[in-house]
């Protein structure tokens, strides 16, 4: 055990030395710390809303939903490559030493605690709007973060247990998977039934009530940690003790079952660690670690369509069909879910503020905020003013989340192959066909996001359709930002290129935000068209023009392969 403690101490020391030897990582760490302090200290001086803070029951329901989704996603990994709490260095050094497997497993659990905390750090950046809506303290956000880390750890341990029990036999894996999905589908069906039973309260209030019932507290890990977090906020210590006790007992039971498993634990861990290591190496090299099933369904042979540059697009369609992959990846689904929940909460908060302002006369001209500046709408636009603050906040949240989830798709993989450079077509045309495959994914994301919001925010149909269209063009704008950074800054350290990507993406948003909204407002005033839908179409057209411009500037990346790092 002394050797393992020494290893942990050395890892912590090397982490600090790594910051010293790599200034780019040190700069990123300083920037993150500064942003965290800004998020934590900024809202302290904010005044209490006139309507008061919102009911913390909504916060409890949101915390439970977040914990439950991540626990299910983490545990579901056990039916694929599993989950590992080790690095390849641990596998090469520790697994060959005469140390008991249970001791090494304990070392992995301690190591995973730190990794889980780092994975949950994004919660701190949500403190600003959560404080403004619910009046929560910094301490409560830290408690939510710690509980979230515990939930992620339980999910990864569950994945390890599932993998160790099912990896040796496909028939057993199918049975476990069927039971796993059946249990959670049954739970969701029960939740939906009780929400419908309380539909007279409204969908949102009914869901909040169901997710805060005592039955929800019995959900493994997620329900226990939610009860503990809310218990700390309300000063009720019995739920805190029961939640922590249940989670610790769950971890102990999983560790016992893994240690007593008849299968080769080391072999299972090795397979999962190799998959994780290959993904890390692919990210460091700027490559693409594409999930491909073990049994690829070949189906029809050949591409079948395409000539010249268009053959790249049809090749990508064949690869997606054979991979059996969904149009939307898991991370995008998580971001979409977060956007929907956040938009509904903020939208209801705006409705409450709007109710207190009913009857007040609007003596000033209608204004909209463009790039942080209040801009008066042209005369006549006031009559067609159909701006819904909840829809605007949902649109802003979706663009913010899309900035993080947007990638170059299969184009990143194509850049590493020689065939794309050998096609006798213009580089600009090849670029267009390389990113064409992303259109179906962006449309599917837009539909999946805005169809629920259409009902939850009570939007009109033209605005909802225009929101879907705008998401497609925002997506292509961020794809072009990725391509531009890959063209001109791929030789820089990954940390710096990531920072420049976000800065450049924000700069690309400005023309659409200023020109698009102004043009949409003018057209709305002249032609009497709905302001929101017209502005969104104008923003989409400006984004399309900006995307084509910077894509043309980056075209030479397909002329010389050496330009791509």
Coordinates of C-alpha atoms in Angstrom, one line a residue:
X1 CA 0.0 0.0 0.0
X2 CA 3.0 2.3 0.6
X3 CA 4.0 1.9 -3.1
X4 CA 0.5 2.9 -4.2
X5 CA 0.4 6.0 -1.8
X6 CA 3.8 7.0 -3.3
X7 CA 2.4 6.7 -6.8
X8 CA -0.5 9.0 -5.9
X9 CA 1.8 11.5 -4.4
X10 CA 4.0 11.5 -7.4
X11 CA 1.1 11.9 -9.8
X12 CA 0.0 15.0 -7.8
X13 CA 3.5 16.4 -7.9
X14 CA 4.0 15.7 -11.6
X15 CA 0.7 17.5 -12.3
X16 CA 2.1 20.7 -10.8
X17 CA 5.4 20.2 -12.6
X18 CA 3.6 19.7 -15.9
X19 CA 2.0 23.2 -15.5
X20 CA 5.5 24.6 -14.9
X21 CA 6.9 22.9 -18.0
X22 CA 4.0 23.7 -20.3
X23 CA 3.1 27.4 -20.1
X24 CA 0.0 26.9 -22.3
X25 CA -1.6 24.6 -19.8
X26 CA -0.7 27.0 -17.0
X27 CA -2.3 29.8 -18.9
X28 CA -5.5 27.7 -19.4
X29 CA -5.5 26.8 -15.6
X30 CA -5.2 30.5 -14.7
X31 CA -8.0 31.5 -17.1
X32 CA -10.3 28.7 -15.7
X33 CA -9.6 29.8 -12.1
X34 CA -10.3 33.4 -13.0
X35 CA -13.6 32.4 -14.7
X36 CA -14.6 30.3 -11.7
X37 CA -13.9 33.2 -9.4
X38 CA -15.9 35.6 -11.6
X39 CA -18.8 33.1 -11.7
X40 CA -18.8 32.7 -7.9
X41 CA -18.2 36.3 -6.8
X42 CA -20.1 38.1 -9.5
X43 CA -23.7 37.4 -8.4
X44 CA -23.1 38.3 -4.8
X45 CA -24.0 41.9 -5.4
X46 CA -27.1 41.2 -7.5
X47 CA -30.4 42.5 -6.0
X48 CA -33.2 40.2 -4.9
X49 CA -35.8 40.0 -7.7
X50 CA -39.0 41.9 -7.1
X51 CA -41.0 38.7 -7.4
X52 CA -38.7 36.9 -5.0
X53 CA -36.7 33.8 -5.6
X54 CA -38.2 30.8 -7.3
X55 CA -39.3 27.6 -5.5
X56 CA -36.2 25.4 -4.7
X57 CA -38.3 22.4 -5.5
X58 CA -37.6 23.1 -9.2
X59 CA -33.9 23.1 -8.3
X60 CA -34.2 19.7 -6.6
X61 CA -36.0 18.2 -9.6
X62 CA -33.3 19.5 -12.0
X63 CA -30.5 18.1 -9.8
X64 CA -32.3 14.7 -9.7
X65 CA -32.8 14.7 -13.5
X66 CA -29.1 15.6 -14.1
X67 CA -27.9 12.9 -11.7
X68 CA -30.2 10.3 -13.1
X69 CA -29.3 10.9 -16.8
X70 CA -25.5 10.7 -16.1
X71 CA -25.8 7.6 -13.9
X72 CA -27.7 5.8 -16.7
X73 CA -25.3 6.9 -19.4
X74 CA -22.3 5.9 -17.4
X75 CA -23.7 2.5 -16.4
X76 CA -24.7 1.8 -20.0
X77 CA -21.1 1.9 -21.0
X78 CA -20.8 -1.6 -19.3
X79 CA -22.5 -3.1 -22.4
X80 CA -19.8 -1.7 -24.7
X81 CA -16.2 -1.3 -23.8
X82 CA -16.8 -0.9 -20.1
X83 CA -15.2 1.7 -17.9
X84 CA -11.8 1.9 -16.4
X85 CA -10.4 3.8 -13.4
X86 CA -6.8 3.3 -14.6
X87 CA -4.4 4.6 -17.2
X88 CA -2.1 2.5 -19.4
X89 CA 0.8 3.4 -17.1
X90 CA -1.1 1.9 -14.2
X91 CA -1.8 -1.2 -16.2
X92 CA 1.8 -1.6 -17.2
X93 CA 3.3 -1.0 -13.8
X94 CA 0.7 -2.1 -11.1
X95 CA -0.8 -5.2 -12.7
X96 CA 2.6 -6.9 -12.8
X97 CA 3.4 -6.2 -9.1
X98 CA 2.7 -8.7 -6.3
X99 CA -0.1 -6.5 -4.9
X100 CA -3.5 -7.9 -4.1
X101 CA -6.1 -7.1 -6.7
X102 CA -8.5 -5.6 -4.1
X103 CA -5.7 -3.2 -3.0
X104 CA -5.2 -2.1 -6.6
X105 CA -8.9 -1.7 -6.9
X106 CA -9.0 0.6 -3.9
X107 CA -6.2 2.6 -5.5
X108 CA -8.3 3.0 -8.6
X109 CA -11.3 4.2 -6.6
X110 CA -9.2 6.9 -4.9
X111 CA -7.8 7.9 -8.3
X112 CA -11.2 8.1 -9.8
X113 CA -12.5 10.4 -7.1
X114 CA -10.1 13.2 -8.4
X115 CA -11.1 12.5 -12.0
X116 CA -14.8 12.7 -11.2
X117 CA -14.3 16.0 -9.4
X118 CA -12.6 17.5 -12.5
X119 CA -15.4 16.1 -14.7
X120 CA -18.0 18.0 -12.6
X121 CA -16.2 21.3 -12.5
X122 CA -18.6 22.8 -15.1
X123 CA -21.3 23.0 -12.3
X124 CA -19.4 25.9 -10.7
X125 CA -20.0 28.0 -13.8
X126 CA -23.7 27.6 -13.4
X127 CA -23.7 29.4 -10.0
X128 CA -24.5 32.8 -11.5
X129 CA -27.9 32.1 -13.0
X130 CA -28.8 29.6 -10.3
X131 CA -28.1 32.2 -7.6
X132 CA -30.2 34.8 -9.4
X133 CA -33.2 32.4 -9.7
X134 CA -33.0 30.5 -6.4
X135 CA -30.8 32.5 -4.1
X136 CA -28.5 29.6 -3.4
X137 CA -25.1 29.9 -1.7
X138 CA -21.6 29.0 -3.0
X139 CA -21.5 26.2 -0.4
X140 CA -24.6 24.5 -1.9
X141 CA -23.0 24.5 -5.4
X142 CA -20.0 22.8 -3.9
X143 CA -22.2 20.2 -2.3
X144 CA -24.0 19.6 -5.6
X145 CA -20.6 19.2 -7.3
X146 CA -19.4 16.7 -4.7
X147 CA -22.6 14.7 -5.0
X148 CA -22.5 14.7 -8.8
X149 CA -18.9 13.4 -8.6
X150 CA -20.2 10.6 -6.4
X151 CA -22.9 9.8 -8.9
X152 CA -20.5 9.6 -11.8
X153 CA -18.2 7.4 -9.8
X154 CA -21.1 5.0 -9.0
X155 CA -22.0 4.9 -12.7
X156 CA -18.5 4.0 -13.7
X157 CA -18.2 1.3 -11.1
X158 CA -21.6 -0.1 -12.2
X159 CA -20.3 -0.1 -15.8
X160 CA -17.2 -2.1 -14.6
X161 CA -19.4 -4.6 -12.8
X162 CA -21.7 -5.0 -15.8
X163 CA -18.7 -5.5 -18.1
X164 CA -17.0 -8.0 -15.9
X165 CA -20.2 -10.1 -15.7
X166 CA -21.2 -10.0 -19.3
X167 CA -18.1 -9.5 -21.5
X168 CA -17.4 -13.3 -21.8
X169 CA -20.8 -14.3 -23.1
X170 CA -22.9 -12.4 -25.7
X171 CA -26.1 -14.2 -24.6
X172 CA -25.7 -13.1 -21.0
X173 CA -24.9 -9.6 -22.2
X174 CA -28.2 -9.5 -24.2
X175 CA -30.1 -10.6 -21.2
X176 CA -28.5 -8.1 -18.9
X177 CA -29.0 -5.3 -21.5
X178 CA -32.7 -6.2 -21.9
X179 CA -33.2 -6.2 -18.1
X180 CA -31.3 -2.9 -17.8
X181 CA -33.4 -1.1 -20.4
X182 CA -36.6 -2.7 -19.2
X183 CA -36.1 -1.4 -15.7
X184 CA -35.4 2.1 -16.7
X185 CA -38.1 2.2 -19.3
X186 CA -40.5 1.0 -16.6
X187 CA -39.3 3.8 -14.3
X188 CA -39.8 6.4 -17.0
X189 CA -43.3 5.0 -17.8
X190 CA -44.2 5.3 -14.1
X191 CA -42.9 8.9 -14.0
X192 CA -44.9 9.8 -17.1
X193 CA -48.0 8.2 -15.7
X194 CA -47.9 10.2 -12.5
X195 CA -47.1 13.4 -14.4
X196 CA -50.2 12.8 -16.6
X197 CA -52.2 12.3 -13.4
X198 CA -51.2 15.7 -12.3
X199 CA -51.5 17.4 -15.7
X200 CA -54.0 20.0 -14.3
X201 CA -51.0 21.6 -12.6
X202 CA -49.2 22.0 -15.9
X203 CA -46.5 19.8 -17.3
X204 CA -43.6 21.6 -15.7
X205 CA -45.1 21.8 -12.2
X206 CA -46.3 18.2 -12.4
X207 CA -42.8 17.0 -13.4
X208 CA -41.3 19.0 -10.5
X209 CA -43.7 17.4 -8.1
X210 CA -43.0 13.9 -9.3
X211 CA -39.2 14.2 -9.2
X212 CA -39.4 15.5 -5.7
X213 CA -41.5 12.6 -4.3
X214 CA -40.1 10.2 -1.7
X215 CA -40.1 7.5 -4.3
X216 CA -37.6 9.4 -6.4
X217 CA -35.2 9.3 -3.5
X218 CA -34.9 5.5 -3.8
X219 CA -33.3 5.7 -7.3
X220 CA -29.8 4.2 -7.1
X221 CA -27.1 6.8 -6.5
X222 CA -28.9 9.6 -8.2
X223 CA -31.9 9.7 -5.8
X224 CA -29.7 9.2 -2.8
X225 CA -27.3 12.0 -3.7
X226 CA -30.1 14.4 -4.6
X227 CA -31.7 13.8 -1.2
X228 CA -28.4 14.5 0.5
X229 CA -27.7 17.7 -1.5
X230 CA -31.2 19.1 -0.9
X231 CA -31.0 18.0 2.7
X232 CA -27.9 20.1 3.2
X233 CA -29.6 23.1 1.7
X234 CA -32.7 22.7 3.9
X235 CA -30.8 21.8 7.0
X236 CA -32.5 18.3 7.3
X237 CA -29.7 15.9 8.2
X238 CA -31.5 12.6 8.1
X239 CA -31.8 12.6 4.3
X240 CA -28.1 13.6 4.2
X241 CA -27.1 10.6 6.3
X242 CA -29.3 8.2 4.5
X243 CA -28.2 9.4 1.1
X244 CA -24.5 9.2 1.9
X245 CA -24.9 5.9 3.7
X246 CA -26.8 4.4 0.7
X247 CA -24.2 5.6 -1.7
X248 CA -21.3 4.3 0.3
X249 CA -23.1 0.9 0.8
X250 CA -23.7 0.8 -3.0
X251 CA -20.0 1.4 -3.8
X252 CA -18.9 -1.2 -1.2
X253 CA -21.3 -3.8 -2.7
X254 CA -20.1 -3.1 -6.3
X255 CA -16.5 -3.4 -5.2
X256 CA -17.2 -6.7 -3.4
X257 CA -19.0 -8.1 -6.5
X258 CA -16.1 -7.1 -8.8
X259 CA -13.5 -8.5 -6.5
X260 CA -15.4 -11.8 -6.1
X261 CA -16.2 -12.1 -9.8
X262 CA -15.3 -15.4 -11.4
X263 CA -14.1 -13.6 -14.6
X264 CA -10.6 -12.3 -15.1
X265 CA -10.8 -8.8 -13.6
X266 CA -7.4 -7.7 -14.9
X267 CA -8.3 -8.7 -18.5
X268 CA -11.6 -6.7 -18.3
X269 CA -9.8 -3.6 -17.0
X270 CA -7.1 -3.9 -19.7
X271 CA -9.7 -4.0 -22.5
X272 CA -11.5 -0.9 -21.2
X273 CA -8.3 1.0 -20.5
X274 CA -7.0 0.3 -24.0
X275 CA -10.2 1.8 -25.5
X276 CA -9.9 4.9 -23.3
X277 CA -6.2 5.3 -24.0
X278 CA -6.8 5.1 -27.8
X279 CA -9.4 7.9 -27.5
X280 CA -7.0 10.1 -25.5
X281 CA -4.2 9.6 -28.1
X282 CA -6.6 10.4 -30.9
X283 CA -7.6 13.7 -29.3
X284 CA -4.0 14.7 -28.6
X285 CA -3.1 14.0 -32.2
X286 CA -6.2 15.9 -33.4
X287 CA -7.7 12.7 -34.9
X288 CA -11.1 11.2 -34.6
X289 CA -11.8 8.2 -32.3
X290 CA -14.9 7.0 -34.0
X291 CA -17.1 4.4 -32.2
X292 CA -17.5 1.4 -34.5
X293 CA -19.4 -1.8 -33.5
X294 CA -17.6 -5.1 -33.1
X295 CA -19.8 -6.7 -35.8
X296 CA -19.9 -4.3 -38.8
X297 CA -22.9 -4.9 -41.0
X298 CA -21.4 -4.5 -44.5
X299 CA -24.6 -4.7 -46.5
X300 CA -24.4 -3.3 -50.0
X301 CA -20.9 -3.2 -51.4
X302 CA -19.5 -0.1 -53.0
X303 CA -20.3 3.6 -52.7
X304 CA -22.8 3.5 -55.6
X305 CA -23.0 7.2 -56.3
X306 CA -20.8 10.2 -56.6
X307 CA -18.2 11.4 -59.0
X308 CA -15.1 13.5 -58.1
X309 CA -15.6 15.5 -54.9
X310 CA -19.1 14.2 -54.3
X311 CA -17.7 10.7 -53.9
X312 CA -16.4 11.8 -50.5
X313 CA -19.9 12.6 -49.3
X314 CA -21.4 9.3 -50.4
X315 CA -18.4 7.4 -48.9
X316 CA -19.3 9.1 -45.5
X317 CA -22.9 8.0 -45.8
X318 CA -21.8 4.4 -46.4
X319 CA -19.4 4.6 -43.3
X320 CA -22.2 5.9 -41.2
X321 CA -24.6 3.2 -42.3
X322 CA -22.1 0.4 -41.7
X323 CA -21.2 1.8 -38.3
X324 CA -24.8 1.6 -37.3
X325 CA -24.4 5.0 -35.6
X326 CA -27.2 7.4 -34.7
X327 CA -27.3 10.8 -36.3
X328 CA -26.8 12.5 -32.9
X329 CA -24.0 11.5 -30.6
X330 CA -24.4 11.1 -26.8
X331 CA -22.7 14.4 -25.9
X332 CA -25.1 16.4 -28.2
X333 CA -28.1 14.6 -26.6
X334 CA -26.8 15.7 -23.1
X335 CA -26.4 19.3 -24.3
X336 CA -29.8 19.3 -25.9
X337 CA -31.4 18.0 -22.6
X338 CA -29.6 20.6 -20.6
X339 CA -30.7 23.3 -23.0
X340 CA -34.4 22.2 -22.8
X341 CA -34.4 22.0 -19.0
X342 CA -32.6 25.3 -18.6
X343 CA -34.8 27.1 -21.1
X344 CA -38.0 26.0 -19.4
X345 CA -36.7 27.1 -16.0
X346 CA -35.6 30.5 -17.3
X347 CA -38.8 30.9 -19.4
X348 CA -41.0 30.3 -16.3
X349 CA -38.9 32.8 -14.4
X350 CA -39.5 35.4 -17.1
X351 CA -43.3 34.6 -17.1
X352 CA -43.4 35.4 -13.4
X353 CA -41.6 38.7 -13.9
X354 CA -44.0 39.5 -16.8
X355 CA -47.0 38.9 -14.6
X356 CA -45.9 41.7 -12.2
X357 CA -45.5 44.1 -15.1
X358 CA -49.0 43.6 -16.5
X359 CA -50.9 46.8 -17.0
X360 CA -47.8 49.0 -17.2
X361 CA -47.9 51.3 -20.2
X362 CA -45.0 51.0 -22.6
X363 CA -44.2 54.6 -23.3
X364 CA -40.7 54.0 -24.8
X365 CA -40.1 52.6 -28.3
X366 CA -39.5 48.8 -28.7
X367 CA -35.9 47.9 -28.3
X368 CA -33.8 44.7 -28.7
X369 CA -30.4 43.9 -27.4
X370 CA -27.8 43.5 -30.1
X371 CA -24.2 42.5 -29.0
X372 CA -24.9 44.0 -25.6
X373 CA -26.3 47.3 -27.0
X374 CA -29.9 48.4 -26.8
X375 CA -31.1 49.1 -30.4
X376 CA -34.4 50.8 -31.1
X377 CA -36.5 49.0 -33.7
X378 CA -37.6 51.0 -36.7
X379 CA -40.9 52.8 -36.6
X380 CA -43.7 50.4 -37.4
X381 CA -41.9 47.3 -36.1
X382 CA -43.6 47.7 -32.7
X383 CA -46.9 46.5 -34.1
X384 CA -45.4 43.3 -35.3
X385 CA -43.3 42.8 -32.1
X386 CA -43.7 39.1 -31.4
X387 CA -40.5 38.6 -29.4
X388 CA -40.9 36.0 -26.7
X389 CA -38.2 36.5 -24.0
X390 CA -38.3 32.7 -23.2
X391 CA -37.7 31.8 -26.8
X392 CA -34.8 34.3 -27.0
X393 CA -33.2 32.9 -23.9
X394 CA -33.6 29.3 -25.2
X395 CA -32.1 30.3 -28.6
X396 CA -29.1 31.9 -26.8
X397 CA -28.6 28.9 -24.6
X398 CA -28.8 26.5 -27.6
X399 CA -26.2 28.5 -29.5
X400 CA -23.9 28.6 -26.4
X401 CA -24.2 24.8 -25.9
X402 CA -23.8 24.2 -29.7
X403 CA -20.5 26.1 -29.6
X404 CA -19.1 23.4 -27.3
X405 CA -20.6 20.3 -29.0
X406 CA -19.8 21.3 -32.6
X407 CA -17.1 19.4 -34.3
X408 CA -15.8 18.8 -37.9
X409 CA -17.5 15.4 -37.9
X410 CA -16.0 12.9 -40.3
X411 CA -14.0 15.7 -42.0
X412 CA -11.4 15.4 -39.3
X413 CA -10.9 11.8 -40.3
X414 CA -10.7 12.6 -44.0
X415 CA -7.8 15.0 -43.4
X416 CA -5.6 12.2 -42.2
X417 CA -6.1 10.1 -45.4
X418 CA -4.3 10.8 -48.7
X419 CA -7.3 10.3 -51.0
X420 CA -9.0 13.6 -50.4
X421 CA -5.9 15.5 -51.6
X422 CA -5.7 13.4 -54.8
X423 CA -9.2 14.1 -56.1
X424 CA -8.8 16.4 -59.2
X425 CA -11.4 18.9 -58.1
X426 CA -11.1 22.5 -56.7
X427 CA -10.3 22.5 -53.0
X428 CA -13.3 24.7 -52.2
X429 CA -15.7 22.2 -53.8
X430 CA -14.1 19.3 -51.9
X431 CA -14.5 21.3 -48.6
X432 CA -18.2 21.8 -49.3
X433 CA -18.8 18.1 -50.0
X434 CA -16.8 17.1 -46.9
X435 CA -19.1 19.0 -44.5
X436 CA -22.3 18.2 -46.4
X437 CA -22.7 15.0 -44.3
X438 CA -23.2 17.2 -41.1
X439 CA -26.5 18.7 -42.5
X440 CA -28.6 15.6 -41.5
X441 CA -27.1 15.6 -38.0
X442 CA -27.8 19.4 -37.5
X443 CA -31.3 19.1 -38.8
X444 CA -32.0 16.1 -36.4
X445 CA -30.5 18.1 -33.5
X446 CA -32.7 21.1 -34.4
X447 CA -35.9 19.0 -34.5
X448 CA -35.1 17.2 -31.3
X449 CA -34.4 20.4 -29.5
X450 CA -37.2 22.7 -30.8
X451 CA -40.1 20.3 -31.0
X452 CA -40.3 19.9 -27.2
X453 CA -39.6 23.6 -26.7
X454 CA -42.4 24.4 -29.2
X455 CA -44.9 22.9 -26.8
X456 CA -43.2 23.8 -23.5
X457 CA -42.7 27.5 -24.4
X458 CA -45.9 27.8 -26.4
X459 CA -44.2 29.0 -29.5
X460 CA -45.9 29.8 -32.8
X461 CA -45.1 27.4 -35.6
X462 CA -43.2 29.8 -38.0
X463 CA -40.8 30.8 -35.2
X464 CA -40.2 27.1 -34.2
X465 CA -39.4 26.2 -37.9
X466 CA -37.1 29.2 -38.2
X467 CA -35.3 28.2 -35.0
X468 CA -34.6 24.7 -36.5
X469 CA -33.2 26.4 -39.6
X470 CA -31.1 28.8 -37.6
X471 CA -29.6 25.9 -35.7
X472 CA -28.4 24.3 -38.9
X473 CA -26.6 27.5 -40.0
X474 CA -25.2 28.2 -36.5
X475 CA -23.8 24.6 -36.6
X476 CA -22.1 25.2 -40.0
X477 CA -20.7 28.5 -38.7
X478 CA -19.0 26.6 -35.8
X479 CA -17.8 23.9 -38.2
X480 CA -16.2 26.5 -40.3
X481 CA -14.6 28.0 -37.2
X482 CA -13.1 24.6 -36.5
X483 CA -11.8 24.3 -40.1
X484 CA -10.3 27.8 -40.0
X485 CA -8.5 27.1 -36.8
X486 CA -7.3 23.8 -38.2
X487 CA -6.0 25.5 -41.3
X488 CA -4.1 28.4 -39.7
X489 CA -3.4 27.3 -36.1
X490 CA -3.1 23.5 -36.1
X491 CA 0.6 23.8 -35.3
X492 CA -0.1 25.6 -32.0
X493 CA -0.5 23.7 -28.7
X494 CA -4.0 22.2 -28.4
X495 CA -4.9 24.4 -25.5
X496 CA -4.2 27.6 -27.4
X497 CA -6.0 26.4 -30.5
X498 CA -9.0 25.6 -28.4
X499 CA -9.0 29.1 -26.8
X500 CA -8.7 30.7 -30.2
X501 CA -11.6 28.5 -31.5
X502 CA -14.0 30.0 -28.9
X503 CA -12.8 33.5 -29.5
X504 CA -13.1 33.1 -33.3
X505 CA -16.5 31.5 -33.0
X506 CA -17.7 34.5 -31.0
X507 CA -16.3 36.9 -33.6
X508 CA -18.2 35.0 -36.4
X509 CA -21.4 35.4 -34.5
X510 CA -21.3 39.2 -34.5
X511 CA -22.2 39.8 -38.2
X512 CA -25.3 37.7 -37.9
X513 CA -26.3 39.2 -34.5
X514 CA -25.9 42.8 -35.7
X515 CA -26.7 42.7 -39.5
X516 CA -29.2 39.8 -39.3
X517 CA -31.3 41.3 -36.5
X518 CA -31.2 44.8 -38.0
X519 CA -32.2 43.5 -41.5
X520 CA -34.9 41.3 -40.0
X521 CA -36.4 44.2 -38.0
X522 CA -36.4 46.5 -41.1
X523 CA -38.1 43.8 -43.2
X524 CA -40.6 43.2 -40.5
X525 CA -41.5 46.9 -40.3
X526 CA -41.8 47.3 -44.1
X527 CA -43.6 44.1 -45.0
X528 CA -45.4 43.5 -41.7
X529 CA -43.8 40.0 -41.3
X530 CA -43.4 38.4 -37.8
X531 CA -40.3 39.9 -36.3
X532 CA -38.9 36.8 -34.6
X533 CA -39.1 34.6 -37.7
X534 CA -37.9 37.2 -40.1
X535 CA -34.9 38.0 -37.9
X536 CA -34.0 34.4 -37.6
X537 CA -34.1 33.9 -41.4
X538 CA -31.9 37.0 -41.8
X539 CA -29.4 35.8 -39.2
X540 CA -29.3 32.4 -40.9
X541 CA -28.5 34.0 -44.3
X542 CA -25.8 36.2 -42.8
X543 CA -24.3 33.1 -41.1
X544 CA -24.4 31.2 -44.4
X545 CA -22.5 34.0 -46.2
X546 CA -19.9 34.3 -43.4
X547 CA -19.4 30.5 -43.4
X548 CA -18.9 30.4 -47.1
X549 CA -16.4 33.3 -46.9
X550 CA -14.2 31.8 -44.3
X551 CA -14.5 28.3 -45.8
X552 CA -13.2 29.8 -49.1
X553 CA -10.3 31.4 -47.2
X554 CA -9.4 28.0 -45.7
X555 CA -9.6 26.1 -49.0
X556 CA -5.9 25.7 -49.4
X557 CA -5.8 23.2 -46.6
X558 CA -6.8 20.6 -49.2
X559 CA -4.0 21.6 -51.6
X560 CA -1.0 20.9 -49.3
X561 CA -1.4 18.1 -46.7
X562 CA 1.5 19.6 -44.8
X563 CA -0.7 22.6 -43.8
X564 CA -2.7 20.3 -41.5
X565 CA -1.1 19.5 -38.2

